[in-house]
PDB file of C-alpha atoms in Angstrom:
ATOM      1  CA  UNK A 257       5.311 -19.915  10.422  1.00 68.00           C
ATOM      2  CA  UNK A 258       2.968 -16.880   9.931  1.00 86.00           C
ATOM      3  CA  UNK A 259       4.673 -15.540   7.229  1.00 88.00           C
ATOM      4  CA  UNK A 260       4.991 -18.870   5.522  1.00 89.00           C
ATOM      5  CA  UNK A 261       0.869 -18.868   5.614  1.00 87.00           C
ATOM      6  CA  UNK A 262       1.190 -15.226   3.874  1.00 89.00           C
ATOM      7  CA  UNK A 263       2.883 -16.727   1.074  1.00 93.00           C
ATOM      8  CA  UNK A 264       0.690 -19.367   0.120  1.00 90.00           C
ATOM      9  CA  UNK A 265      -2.378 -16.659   0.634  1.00 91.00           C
ATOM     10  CA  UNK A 266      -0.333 -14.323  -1.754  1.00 93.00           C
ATOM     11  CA  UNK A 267       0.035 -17.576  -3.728  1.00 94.00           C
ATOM     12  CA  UNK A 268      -3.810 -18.534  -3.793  1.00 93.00           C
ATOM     13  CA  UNK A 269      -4.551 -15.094  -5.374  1.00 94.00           C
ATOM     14  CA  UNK A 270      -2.033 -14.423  -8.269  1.00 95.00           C
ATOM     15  CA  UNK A 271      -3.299 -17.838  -9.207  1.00 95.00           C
ATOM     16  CA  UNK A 272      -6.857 -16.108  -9.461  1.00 95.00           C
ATOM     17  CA  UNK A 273      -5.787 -13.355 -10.707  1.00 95.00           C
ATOM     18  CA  UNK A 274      -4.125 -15.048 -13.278  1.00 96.00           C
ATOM     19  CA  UNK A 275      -6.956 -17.217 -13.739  1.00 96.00           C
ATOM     20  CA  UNK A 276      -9.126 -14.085 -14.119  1.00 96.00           C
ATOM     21  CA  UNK A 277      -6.729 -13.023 -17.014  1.00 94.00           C
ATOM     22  CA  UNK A 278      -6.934 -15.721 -18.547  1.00 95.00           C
ATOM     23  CA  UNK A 279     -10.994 -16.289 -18.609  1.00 94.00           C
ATOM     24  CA  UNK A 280     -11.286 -12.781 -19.947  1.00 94.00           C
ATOM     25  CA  UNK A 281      -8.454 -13.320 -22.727  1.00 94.00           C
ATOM     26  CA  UNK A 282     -10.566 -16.211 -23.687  1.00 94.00           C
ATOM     27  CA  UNK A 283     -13.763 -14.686 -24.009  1.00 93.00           C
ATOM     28  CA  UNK A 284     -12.453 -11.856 -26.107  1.00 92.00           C
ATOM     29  CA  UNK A 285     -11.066 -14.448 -28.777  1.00 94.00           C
ATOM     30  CA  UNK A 286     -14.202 -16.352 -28.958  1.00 95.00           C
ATOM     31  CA  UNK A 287     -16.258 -13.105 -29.062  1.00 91.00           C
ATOM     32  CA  UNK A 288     -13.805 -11.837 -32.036  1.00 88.00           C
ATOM     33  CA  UNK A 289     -12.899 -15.089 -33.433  1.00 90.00           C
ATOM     34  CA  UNK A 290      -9.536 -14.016 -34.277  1.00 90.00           C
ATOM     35  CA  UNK A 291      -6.451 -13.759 -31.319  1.00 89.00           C
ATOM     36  CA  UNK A 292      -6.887 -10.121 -29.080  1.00 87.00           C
ATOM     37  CA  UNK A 293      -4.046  -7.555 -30.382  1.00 89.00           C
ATOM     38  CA  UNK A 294      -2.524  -6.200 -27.233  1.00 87.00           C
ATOM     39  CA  UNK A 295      -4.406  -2.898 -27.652  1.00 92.00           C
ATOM     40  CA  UNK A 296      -7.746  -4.309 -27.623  1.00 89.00           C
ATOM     41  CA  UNK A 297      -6.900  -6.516 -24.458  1.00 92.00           C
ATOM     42  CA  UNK A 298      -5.363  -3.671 -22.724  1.00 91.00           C
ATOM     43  CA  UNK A 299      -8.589  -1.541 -22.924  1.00 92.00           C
ATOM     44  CA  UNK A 300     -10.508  -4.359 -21.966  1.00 91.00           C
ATOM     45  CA  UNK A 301      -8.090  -5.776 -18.633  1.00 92.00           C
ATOM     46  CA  UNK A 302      -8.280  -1.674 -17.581  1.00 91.00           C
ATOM     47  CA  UNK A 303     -12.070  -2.280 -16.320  1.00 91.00           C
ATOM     48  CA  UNK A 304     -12.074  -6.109 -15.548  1.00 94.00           C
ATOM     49  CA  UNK A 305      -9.299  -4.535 -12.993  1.00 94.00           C
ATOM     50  CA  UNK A 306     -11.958  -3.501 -10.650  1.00 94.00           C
ATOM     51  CA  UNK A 307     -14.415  -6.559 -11.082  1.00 95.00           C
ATOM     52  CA  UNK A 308     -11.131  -8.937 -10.275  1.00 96.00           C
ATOM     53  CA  UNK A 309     -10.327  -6.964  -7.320  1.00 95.00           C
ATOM     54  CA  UNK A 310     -14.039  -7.457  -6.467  1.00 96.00           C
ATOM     55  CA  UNK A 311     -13.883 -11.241  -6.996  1.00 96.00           C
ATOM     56  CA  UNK A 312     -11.022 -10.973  -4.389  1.00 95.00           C
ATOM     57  CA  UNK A 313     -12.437  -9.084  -1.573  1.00 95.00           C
ATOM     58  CA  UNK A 314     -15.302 -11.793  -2.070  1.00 96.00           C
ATOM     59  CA  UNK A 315     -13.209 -14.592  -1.903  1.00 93.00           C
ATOM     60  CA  UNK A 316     -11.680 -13.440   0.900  1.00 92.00           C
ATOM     61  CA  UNK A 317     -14.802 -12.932   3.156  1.00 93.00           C
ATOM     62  CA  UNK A 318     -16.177 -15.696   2.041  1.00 91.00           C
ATOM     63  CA  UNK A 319     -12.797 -17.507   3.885  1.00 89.00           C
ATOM     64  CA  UNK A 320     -11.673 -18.986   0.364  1.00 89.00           C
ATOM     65  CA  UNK A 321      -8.066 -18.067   1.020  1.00 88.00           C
ATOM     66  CA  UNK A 322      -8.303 -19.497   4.725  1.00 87.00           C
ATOM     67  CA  UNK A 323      -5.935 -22.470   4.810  1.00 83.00           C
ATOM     68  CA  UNK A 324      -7.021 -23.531   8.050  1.00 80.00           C
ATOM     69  CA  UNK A 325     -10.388 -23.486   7.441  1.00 73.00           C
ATOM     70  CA  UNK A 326     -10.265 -25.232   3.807  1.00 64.00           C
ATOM     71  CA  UNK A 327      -7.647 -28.247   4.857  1.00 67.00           C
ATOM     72  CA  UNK A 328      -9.727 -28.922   7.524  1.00 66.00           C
ATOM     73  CA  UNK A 329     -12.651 -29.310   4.980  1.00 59.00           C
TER      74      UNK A 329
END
């Protein structure tokens, strides 16, 4: 059971993560107005690293990847 609850934790984040990824992708075609080349991303995803990982340790104090707590909600 517990590591059934791990999994959908582990879940929970790649899917921020991912949505992180995505967000900054975004906002470096609209502030280029042309698709990123995979150069210019990469330079760009190496510091947003640390500000993801950031959003993460938030979200997890702040109980966001608590299943528990957010069904019973």
């Amino acid at each position: 059971m517990r590591f059934i609850y791990r999994i959908k934790q582990i879940i929970l984040i790649l899917g921020d993560l991912s949505s992180y990824t995505v967000g900054l992708w975004v906002a470096l075609l609209i502030r280029q107005f042309s698709l990123p080349t995979g150069e210019y991303f990469a330079r760009h995803i190496e510091i947003f690293i640390l500000v993801f990982l950031f959003w993460i340790i938030i979200n997890y104090i702040n109980g966001l990847y608590d299943l528990v707590r957010v069904k019973n909600s």
